[in-house]
CSV table of C-alpha atoms and ligand atoms in Angstrom, one decimal:
chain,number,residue,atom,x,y,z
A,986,UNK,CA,2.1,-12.4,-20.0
A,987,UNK,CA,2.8,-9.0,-21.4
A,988,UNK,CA,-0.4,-7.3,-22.7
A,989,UNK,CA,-0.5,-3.7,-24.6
A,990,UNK,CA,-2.5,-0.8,-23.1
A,991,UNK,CA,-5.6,-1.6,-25.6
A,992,UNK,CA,-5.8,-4.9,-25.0
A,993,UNK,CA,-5.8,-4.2,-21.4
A,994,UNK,CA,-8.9,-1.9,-21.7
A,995,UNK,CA,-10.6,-4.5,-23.6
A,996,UNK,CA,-10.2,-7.1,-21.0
A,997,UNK,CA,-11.2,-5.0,-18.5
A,998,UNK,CA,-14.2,-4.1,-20.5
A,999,UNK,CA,-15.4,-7.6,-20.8
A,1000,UNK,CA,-15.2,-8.2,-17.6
A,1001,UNK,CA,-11.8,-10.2,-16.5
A,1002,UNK,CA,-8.7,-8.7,-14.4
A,1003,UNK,CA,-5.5,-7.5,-15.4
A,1004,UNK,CA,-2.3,-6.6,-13.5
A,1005,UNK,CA,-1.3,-2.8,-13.8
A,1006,UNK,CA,1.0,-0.7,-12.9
A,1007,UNK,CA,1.0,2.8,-10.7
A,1008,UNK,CA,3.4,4.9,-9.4
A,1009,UNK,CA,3.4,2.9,-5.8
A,1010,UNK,CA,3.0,-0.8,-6.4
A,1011,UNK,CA,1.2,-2.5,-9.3
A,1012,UNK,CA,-2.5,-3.3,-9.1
A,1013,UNK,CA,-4.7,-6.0,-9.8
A,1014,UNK,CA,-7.0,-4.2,-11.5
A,1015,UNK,CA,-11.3,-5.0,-12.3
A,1016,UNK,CA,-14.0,-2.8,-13.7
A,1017,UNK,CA,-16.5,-1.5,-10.9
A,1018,UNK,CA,-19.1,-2.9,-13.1
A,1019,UNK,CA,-18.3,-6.0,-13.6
A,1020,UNK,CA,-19.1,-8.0,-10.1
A,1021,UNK,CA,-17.4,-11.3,-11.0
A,1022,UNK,CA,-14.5,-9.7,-12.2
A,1023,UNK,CA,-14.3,-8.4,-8.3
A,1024,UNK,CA,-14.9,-11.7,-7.2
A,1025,UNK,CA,-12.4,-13.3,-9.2
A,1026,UNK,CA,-9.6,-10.6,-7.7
A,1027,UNK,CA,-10.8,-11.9,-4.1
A,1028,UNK,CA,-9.9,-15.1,-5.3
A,1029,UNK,CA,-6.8,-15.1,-6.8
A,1030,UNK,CA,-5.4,-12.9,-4.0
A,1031,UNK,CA,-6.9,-15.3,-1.4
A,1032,UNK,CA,-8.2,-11.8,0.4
A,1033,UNK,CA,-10.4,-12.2,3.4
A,1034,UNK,CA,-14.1,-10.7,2.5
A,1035,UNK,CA,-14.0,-7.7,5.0
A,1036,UNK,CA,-11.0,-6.3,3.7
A,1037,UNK,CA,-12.4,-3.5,1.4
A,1038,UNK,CA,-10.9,-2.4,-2.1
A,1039,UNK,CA,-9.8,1.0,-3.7
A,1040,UNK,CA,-11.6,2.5,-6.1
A,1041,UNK,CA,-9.5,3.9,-8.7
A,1042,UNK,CA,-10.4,7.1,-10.4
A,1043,UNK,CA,-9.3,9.4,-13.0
A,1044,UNK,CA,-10.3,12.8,-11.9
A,1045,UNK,CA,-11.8,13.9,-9.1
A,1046,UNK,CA,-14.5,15.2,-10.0
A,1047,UNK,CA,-15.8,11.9,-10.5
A,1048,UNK,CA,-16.1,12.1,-6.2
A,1049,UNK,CA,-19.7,13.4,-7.0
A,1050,UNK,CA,-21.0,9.9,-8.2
A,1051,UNK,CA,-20.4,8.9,-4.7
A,1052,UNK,CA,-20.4,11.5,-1.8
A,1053,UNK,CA,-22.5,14.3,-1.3
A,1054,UNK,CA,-20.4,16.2,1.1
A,1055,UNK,CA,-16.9,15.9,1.4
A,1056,UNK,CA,-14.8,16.4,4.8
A,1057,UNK,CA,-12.9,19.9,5.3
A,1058,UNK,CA,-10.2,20.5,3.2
A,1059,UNK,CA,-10.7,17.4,0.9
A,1060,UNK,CA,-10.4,19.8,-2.1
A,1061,UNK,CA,-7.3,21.1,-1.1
A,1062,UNK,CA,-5.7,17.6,-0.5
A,1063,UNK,CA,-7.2,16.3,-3.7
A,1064,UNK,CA,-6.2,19.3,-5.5
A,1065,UNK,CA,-2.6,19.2,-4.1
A,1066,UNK,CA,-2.0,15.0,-4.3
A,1067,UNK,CA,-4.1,13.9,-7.0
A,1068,UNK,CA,-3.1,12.2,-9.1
A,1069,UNK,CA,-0.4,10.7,-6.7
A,1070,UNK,CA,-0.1,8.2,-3.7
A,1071,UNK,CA,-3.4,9.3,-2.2
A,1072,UNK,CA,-6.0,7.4,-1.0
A,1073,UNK,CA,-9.2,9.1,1.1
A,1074,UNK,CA,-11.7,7.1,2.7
A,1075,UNK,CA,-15.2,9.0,2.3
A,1076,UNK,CA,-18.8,8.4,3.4
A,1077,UNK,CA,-20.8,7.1,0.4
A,1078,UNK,CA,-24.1,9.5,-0.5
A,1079,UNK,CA,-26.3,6.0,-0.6
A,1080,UNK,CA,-25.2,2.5,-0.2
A,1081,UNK,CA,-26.2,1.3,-3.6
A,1082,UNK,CA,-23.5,3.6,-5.7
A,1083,UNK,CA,-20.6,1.2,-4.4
A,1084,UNK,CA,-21.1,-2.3,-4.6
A,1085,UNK,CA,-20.9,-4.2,-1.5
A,1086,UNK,CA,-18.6,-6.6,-1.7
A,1087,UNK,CA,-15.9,-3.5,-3.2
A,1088,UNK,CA,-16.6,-1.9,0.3
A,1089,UNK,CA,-16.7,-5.1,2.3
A,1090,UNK,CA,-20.2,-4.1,4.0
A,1091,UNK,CA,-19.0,-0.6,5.6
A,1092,UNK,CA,-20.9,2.6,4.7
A,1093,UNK,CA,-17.5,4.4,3.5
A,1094,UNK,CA,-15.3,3.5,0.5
A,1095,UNK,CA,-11.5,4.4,-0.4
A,1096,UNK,CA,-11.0,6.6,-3.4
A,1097,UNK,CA,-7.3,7.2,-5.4
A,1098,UNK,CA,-6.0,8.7,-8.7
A,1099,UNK,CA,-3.1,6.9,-9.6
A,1100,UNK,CA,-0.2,9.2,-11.1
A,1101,UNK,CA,1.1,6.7,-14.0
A,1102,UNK,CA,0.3,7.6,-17.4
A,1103,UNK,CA,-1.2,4.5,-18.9
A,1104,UNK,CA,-2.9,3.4,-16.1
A,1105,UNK,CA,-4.4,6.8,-16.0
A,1106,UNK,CA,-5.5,6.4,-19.4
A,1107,UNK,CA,-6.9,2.9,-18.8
A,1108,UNK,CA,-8.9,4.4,-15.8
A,1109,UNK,CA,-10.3,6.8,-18.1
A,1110,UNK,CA,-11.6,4.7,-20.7
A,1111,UNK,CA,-12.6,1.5,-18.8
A,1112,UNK,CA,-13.3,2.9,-15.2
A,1113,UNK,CA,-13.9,2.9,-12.2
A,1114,UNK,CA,-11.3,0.3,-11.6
A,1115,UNK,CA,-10.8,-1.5,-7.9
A,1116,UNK,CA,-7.4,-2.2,-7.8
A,1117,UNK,CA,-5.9,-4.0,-4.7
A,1118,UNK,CA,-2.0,-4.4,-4.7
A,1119,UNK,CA,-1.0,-7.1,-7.0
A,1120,UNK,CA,0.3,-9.9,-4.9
A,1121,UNK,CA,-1.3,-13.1,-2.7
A,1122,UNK,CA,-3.1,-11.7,0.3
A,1123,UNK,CA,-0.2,-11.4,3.0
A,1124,UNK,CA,3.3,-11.2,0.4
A,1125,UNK,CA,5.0,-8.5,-0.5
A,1126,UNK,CA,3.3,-6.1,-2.8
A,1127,UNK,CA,4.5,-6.4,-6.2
A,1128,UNK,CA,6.7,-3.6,-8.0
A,1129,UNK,CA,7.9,-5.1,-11.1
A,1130,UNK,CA,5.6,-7.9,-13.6
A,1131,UNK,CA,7.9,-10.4,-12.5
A,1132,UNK,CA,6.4,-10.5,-9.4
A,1133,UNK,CA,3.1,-10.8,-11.2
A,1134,UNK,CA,4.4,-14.1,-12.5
A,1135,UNK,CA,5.6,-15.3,-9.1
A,1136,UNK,CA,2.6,-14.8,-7.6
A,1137,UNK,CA,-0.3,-15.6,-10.4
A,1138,UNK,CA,1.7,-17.3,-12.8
A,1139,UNK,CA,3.3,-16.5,-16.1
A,1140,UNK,CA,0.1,-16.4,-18.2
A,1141,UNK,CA,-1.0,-13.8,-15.4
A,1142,UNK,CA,-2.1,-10.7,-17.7
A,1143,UNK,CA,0.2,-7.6,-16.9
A,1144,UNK,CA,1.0,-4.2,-18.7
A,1145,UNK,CA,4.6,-3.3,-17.7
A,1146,UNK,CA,5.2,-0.6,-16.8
A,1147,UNK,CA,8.5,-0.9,-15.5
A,1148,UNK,CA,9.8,-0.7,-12.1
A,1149,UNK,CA,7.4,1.0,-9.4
A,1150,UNK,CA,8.7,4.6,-9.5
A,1151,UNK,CA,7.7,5.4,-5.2
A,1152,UNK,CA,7.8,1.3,-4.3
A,1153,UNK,CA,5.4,1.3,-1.2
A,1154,UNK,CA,1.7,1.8,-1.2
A,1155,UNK,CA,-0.4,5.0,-1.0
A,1156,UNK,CA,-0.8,6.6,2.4
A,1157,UNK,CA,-4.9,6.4,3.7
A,1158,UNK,CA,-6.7,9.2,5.1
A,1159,UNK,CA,-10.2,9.1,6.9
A,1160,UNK,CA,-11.7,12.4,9.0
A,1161,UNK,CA,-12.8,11.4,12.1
A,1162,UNK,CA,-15.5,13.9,13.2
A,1163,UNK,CA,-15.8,14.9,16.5
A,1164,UNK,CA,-16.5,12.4,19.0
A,1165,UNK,CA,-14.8,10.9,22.1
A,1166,UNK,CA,-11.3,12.2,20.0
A,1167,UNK,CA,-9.9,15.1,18.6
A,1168,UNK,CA,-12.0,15.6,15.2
A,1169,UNK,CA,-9.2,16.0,11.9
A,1170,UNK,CA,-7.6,14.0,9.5
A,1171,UNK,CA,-6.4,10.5,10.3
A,1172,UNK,CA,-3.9,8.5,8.3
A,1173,UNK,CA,-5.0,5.0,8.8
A,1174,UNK,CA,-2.2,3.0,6.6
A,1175,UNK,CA,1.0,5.0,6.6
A,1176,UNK,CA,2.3,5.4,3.0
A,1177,UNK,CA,4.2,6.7,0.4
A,1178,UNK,CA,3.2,10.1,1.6
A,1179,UNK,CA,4.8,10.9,5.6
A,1180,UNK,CA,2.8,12.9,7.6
A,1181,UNK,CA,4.8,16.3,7.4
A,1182,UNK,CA,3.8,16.3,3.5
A,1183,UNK,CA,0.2,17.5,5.1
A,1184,UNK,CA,1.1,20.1,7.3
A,1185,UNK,CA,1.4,22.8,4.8
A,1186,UNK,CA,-2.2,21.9,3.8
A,1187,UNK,CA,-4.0,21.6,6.7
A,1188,UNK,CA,-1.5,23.3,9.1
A,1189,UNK,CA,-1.6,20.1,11.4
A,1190,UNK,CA,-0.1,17.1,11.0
A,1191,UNK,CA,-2.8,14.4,10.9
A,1192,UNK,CA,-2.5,11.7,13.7
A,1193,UNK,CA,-1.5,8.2,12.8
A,1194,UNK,CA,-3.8,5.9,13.8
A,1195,UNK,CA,-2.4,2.8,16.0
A,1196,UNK,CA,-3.3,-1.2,15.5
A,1197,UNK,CA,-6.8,-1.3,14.6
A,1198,UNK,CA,-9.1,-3.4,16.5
A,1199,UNK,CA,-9.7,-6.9,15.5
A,1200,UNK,CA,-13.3,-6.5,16.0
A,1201,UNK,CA,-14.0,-3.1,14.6
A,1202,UNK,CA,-10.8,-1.8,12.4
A,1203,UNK,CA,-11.1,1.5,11.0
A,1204,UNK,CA,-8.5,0.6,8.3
A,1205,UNK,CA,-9.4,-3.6,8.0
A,1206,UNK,CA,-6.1,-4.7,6.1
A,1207,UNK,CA,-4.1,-3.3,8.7
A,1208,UNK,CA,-4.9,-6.2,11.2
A,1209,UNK,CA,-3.6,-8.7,8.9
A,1210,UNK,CA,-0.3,-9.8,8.4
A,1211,UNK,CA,1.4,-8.3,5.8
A,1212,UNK,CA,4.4,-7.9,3.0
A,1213,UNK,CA,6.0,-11.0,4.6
A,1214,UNK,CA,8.5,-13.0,3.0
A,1215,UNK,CA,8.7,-16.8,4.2
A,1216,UNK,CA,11.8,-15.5,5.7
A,1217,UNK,CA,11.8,-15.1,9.7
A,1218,UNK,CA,13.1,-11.6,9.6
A,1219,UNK,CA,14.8,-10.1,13.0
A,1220,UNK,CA,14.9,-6.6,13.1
A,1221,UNK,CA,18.4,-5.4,15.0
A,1222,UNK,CA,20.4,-2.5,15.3
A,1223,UNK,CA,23.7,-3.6,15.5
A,1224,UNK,CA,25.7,-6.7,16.7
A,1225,UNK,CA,24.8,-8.4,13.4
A,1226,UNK,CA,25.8,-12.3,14.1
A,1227,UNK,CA,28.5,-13.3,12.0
A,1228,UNK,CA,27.8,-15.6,9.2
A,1229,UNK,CA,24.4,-13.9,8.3
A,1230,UNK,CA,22.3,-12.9,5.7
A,1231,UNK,CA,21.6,-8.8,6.2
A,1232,UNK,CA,19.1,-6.8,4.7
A,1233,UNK,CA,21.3,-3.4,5.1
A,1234,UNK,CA,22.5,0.0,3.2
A,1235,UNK,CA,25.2,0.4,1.1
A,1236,UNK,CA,26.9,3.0,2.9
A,1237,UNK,CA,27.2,1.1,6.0
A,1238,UNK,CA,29.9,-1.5,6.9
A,1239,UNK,CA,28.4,-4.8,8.1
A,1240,UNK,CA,30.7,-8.1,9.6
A,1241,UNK,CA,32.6,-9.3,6.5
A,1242,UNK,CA,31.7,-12.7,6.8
A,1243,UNK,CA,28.2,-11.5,6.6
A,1244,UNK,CA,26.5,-11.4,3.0
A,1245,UNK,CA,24.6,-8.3,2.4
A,1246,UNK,CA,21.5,-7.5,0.8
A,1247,UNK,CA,21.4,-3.7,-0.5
A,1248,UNK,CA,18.1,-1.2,0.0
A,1249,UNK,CA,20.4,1.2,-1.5
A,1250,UNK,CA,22.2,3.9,0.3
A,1251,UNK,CA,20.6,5.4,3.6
A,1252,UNK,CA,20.6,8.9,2.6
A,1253,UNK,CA,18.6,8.0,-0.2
A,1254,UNK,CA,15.5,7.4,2.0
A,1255,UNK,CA,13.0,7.3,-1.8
A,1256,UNK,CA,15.9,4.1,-3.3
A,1257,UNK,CA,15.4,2.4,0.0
A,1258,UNK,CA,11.4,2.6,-0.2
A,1259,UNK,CA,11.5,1.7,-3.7
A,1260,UNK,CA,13.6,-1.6,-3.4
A,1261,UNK,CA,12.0,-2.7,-0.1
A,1262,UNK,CA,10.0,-5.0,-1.7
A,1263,UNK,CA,12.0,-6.2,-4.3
A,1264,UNK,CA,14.6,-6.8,-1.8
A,1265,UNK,CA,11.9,-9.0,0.8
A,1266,UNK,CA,11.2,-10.9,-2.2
A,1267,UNK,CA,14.5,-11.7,-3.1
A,1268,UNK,CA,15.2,-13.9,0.5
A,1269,UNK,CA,12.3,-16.4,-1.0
A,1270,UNK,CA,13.9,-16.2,-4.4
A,1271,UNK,CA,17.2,-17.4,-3.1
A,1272,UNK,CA,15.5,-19.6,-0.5
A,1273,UNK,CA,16.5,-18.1,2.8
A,1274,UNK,CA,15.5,-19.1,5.7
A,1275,UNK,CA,16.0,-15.8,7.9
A,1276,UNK,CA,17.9,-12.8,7.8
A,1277,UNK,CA,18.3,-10.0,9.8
A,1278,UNK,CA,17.5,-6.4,9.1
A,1279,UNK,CA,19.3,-3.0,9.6
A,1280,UNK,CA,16.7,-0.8,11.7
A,1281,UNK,CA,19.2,1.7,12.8
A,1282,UNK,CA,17.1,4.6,11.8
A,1283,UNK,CA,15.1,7.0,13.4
A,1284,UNK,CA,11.5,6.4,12.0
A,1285,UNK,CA,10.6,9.5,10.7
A,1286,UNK,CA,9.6,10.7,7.1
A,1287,UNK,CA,9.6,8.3,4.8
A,1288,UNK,CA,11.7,6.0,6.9
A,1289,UNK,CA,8.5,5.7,9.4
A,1290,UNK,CA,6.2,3.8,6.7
A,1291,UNK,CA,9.6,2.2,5.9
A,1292,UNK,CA,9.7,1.1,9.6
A,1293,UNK,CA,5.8,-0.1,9.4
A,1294,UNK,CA,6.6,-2.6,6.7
A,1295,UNK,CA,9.2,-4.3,8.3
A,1296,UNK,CA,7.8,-4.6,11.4
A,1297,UNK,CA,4.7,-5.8,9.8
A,1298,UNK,CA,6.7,-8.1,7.8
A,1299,UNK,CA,8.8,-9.6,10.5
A,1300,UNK,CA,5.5,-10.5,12.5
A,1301,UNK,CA,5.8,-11.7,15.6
A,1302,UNK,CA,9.4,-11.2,16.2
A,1303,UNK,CA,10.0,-9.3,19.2
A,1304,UNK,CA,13.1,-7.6,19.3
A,1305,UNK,CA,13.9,-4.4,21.6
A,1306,UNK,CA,13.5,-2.0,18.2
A,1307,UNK,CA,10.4,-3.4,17.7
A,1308,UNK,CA,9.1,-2.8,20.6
A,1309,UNK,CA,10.7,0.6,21.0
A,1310,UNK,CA,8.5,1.6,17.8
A,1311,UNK,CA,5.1,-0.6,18.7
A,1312,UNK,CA,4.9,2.0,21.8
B,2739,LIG,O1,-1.0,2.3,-3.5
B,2739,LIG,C1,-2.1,1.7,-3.3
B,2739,LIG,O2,-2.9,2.1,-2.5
B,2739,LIG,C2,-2.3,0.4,-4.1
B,2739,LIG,C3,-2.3,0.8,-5.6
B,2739,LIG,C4,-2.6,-0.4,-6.5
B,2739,LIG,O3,-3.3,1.8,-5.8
B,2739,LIG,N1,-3.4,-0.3,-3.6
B,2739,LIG,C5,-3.5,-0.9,-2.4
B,2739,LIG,O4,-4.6,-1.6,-2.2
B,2739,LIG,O5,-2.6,-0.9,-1.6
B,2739,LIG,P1,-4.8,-2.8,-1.1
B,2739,LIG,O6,-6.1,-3.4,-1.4
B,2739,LIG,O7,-3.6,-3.6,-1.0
B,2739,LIG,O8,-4.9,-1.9,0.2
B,2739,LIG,C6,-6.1,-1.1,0.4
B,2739,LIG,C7,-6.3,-0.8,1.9
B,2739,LIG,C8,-6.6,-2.0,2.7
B,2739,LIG,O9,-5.9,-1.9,3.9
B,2739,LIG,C9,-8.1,-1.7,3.1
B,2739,LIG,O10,-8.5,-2.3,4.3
B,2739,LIG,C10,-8.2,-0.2,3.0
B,2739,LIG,O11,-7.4,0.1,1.9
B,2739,LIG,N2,-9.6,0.2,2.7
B,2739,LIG,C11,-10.2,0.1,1.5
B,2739,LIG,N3,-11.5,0.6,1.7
B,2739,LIG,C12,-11.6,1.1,2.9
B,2739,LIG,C13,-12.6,1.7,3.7
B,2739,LIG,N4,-13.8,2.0,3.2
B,2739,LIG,N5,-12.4,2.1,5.0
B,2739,LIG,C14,-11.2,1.8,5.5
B,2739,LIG,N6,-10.2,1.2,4.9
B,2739,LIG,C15,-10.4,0.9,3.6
B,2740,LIG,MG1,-2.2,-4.8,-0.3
């Protein structure tokens, strides 16, 4: 269900969650203050309890509520992404500013402005919002309110704001001081943002940090399985079996018995992040069982997140690409 900007503020006011949209994926969005509200979006996304949410902000001075110091060069990164497909993860002044359950018991919390003009005006007016991507715990985030309605139903309240314009999520940063490792800027989940974007700001390109842990995850939602169709999905690059379904580019030449499902063309790495999801969500539209995926690409730039979701969303399915990049 289609709701207007105003109504959206007043729902969110009075406590109960809305779908919105940002510039990565769409939200499902609840007021700080309200704690059943943040219940309610643990819920209906059927998201395990230790996997913490993002606070959504709409300027960054706000940061003052809930840190007292800030790591080196957060200014500059603020200053240079925000608003944008940013998220930080900071250490909290005192534990009682965030509430518990938003930061799933850790002493940090993840911060974000979103760079989409009526969500950035809902933030302003009804924030702090939490705001996990808008799909079950596990699927594909959505980018479009028809996803909304797949995955909470068509009475689901969403403000539409179109097609996602950057299609995959934020890119998370922590500062790991020094310690047994190298102290700097870590990105924990790799994002619309590739690492290079950071080396003219802090002159290094921050280290990406590998699988996390099951008992002690620095970033928690990367240990679960993730933007999966039902689909199996096999990740090749080349010697596509005849008769398939492939998820490929339109500027390659697959069998011709073959039928093809388009990311775009693959010089256009931003089209190809942008209808990734779209595309994943597709196979369980049309009912397919498996397909196989063209990972002919070097994973760098944005082709390296790119190369995180699929792997993520094929699971377990070992192929000798996957475990070329797992290394
Ligand atoms: O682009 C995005 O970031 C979207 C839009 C809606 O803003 N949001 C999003 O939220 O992707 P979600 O909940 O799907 O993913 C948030 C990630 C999870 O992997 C979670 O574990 C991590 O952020 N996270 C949140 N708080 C954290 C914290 N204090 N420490 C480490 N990781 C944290
Ligand atoms: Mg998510």
């Amino acid at each position: 269900m289609i709701v207007t900007l105003d109504e959206a503020i007043q729902r969110l006011l009075m406590g109960e969650i809305v779908a919105l949209p940002t510039e990565t994926v769409y939200g499902l969005a609840a007021s700080i203050k309200h704690p059943q509200a943040i219940e309610q979006i643990f819920a209906r996304k059927g998201r395990p309890a230790n996997n913490p949410l993002i606070i959504h902000l709409s300027d960054f001075r706000e940061i003052a509520e809930f840190v007292r110091e800030v790591p080196p060069d957060f200014e500059k990164l603020a200053q240079t992404f925000w608003p944008g497909p940013l998220t930080v993860v900071l250490p909290l002044k005192d534990l009682f500013c965030v509430p518990e359950r938003v930061r799933a018991g850790l002493p940090t919390a993840a911060f974000r402005i979103p760079n989409q003009k009526q969500t950035l005006e809902i933030v302003r007016k009804a924030g702090p919002l939490v705001m996990p991507s808008a799909n079950r715990s596990g699927k594909p985030s959505s980018t479009h309110p028809a996803h909304i309605a797949e995955d909470f139903g068509v009475d689901f309240p969403v403000l539409d704001g179109g097609s996602c314009s950057l299609g995959l999520e934020s890119t998370i940063l922590y500062y790991q001081h020094e310690g047994l490792q190298h102290e700097g800027w870590r990105i924990i989940r790799e994002g619309s943002l590739s690492s290079e974007k950071f080396f003219p700001i802090l002159g290094y390109r921050p280290l990406i940090e590998g699988p996390s842990k099951k008992e002690n995850p620095i970033c928690p939602g990367q240990y679960y399985r993730h933007y999966a169709p039902k689909a199996k999905l096999y990740l090749l690059s080349d010697q596509f079996p005849d008769h398939s379904l492939i998820i490929g580019f339109e500027d390659r030449e697959y069998p011709v018995n073959s039928k093809v499902l388009s990311l775009g063309p693959f010089s256009k790495p931003e089209t190809v992040a942008a209808n990734l999801y779209k595309v994943l969500r597709q196979l369980d539209e049309i009912g397919i069982k498996e397909a196989y995926v063209d990972v002919n690409f070097v994973p760098e730039g944005l082709y390296a997140t790119i190369a995180e979701r699929l792997h993520k969303a094929s699971d377990s399915v070992d192929t000798e690409w996957t475990r070329k990049i797992k290394k």
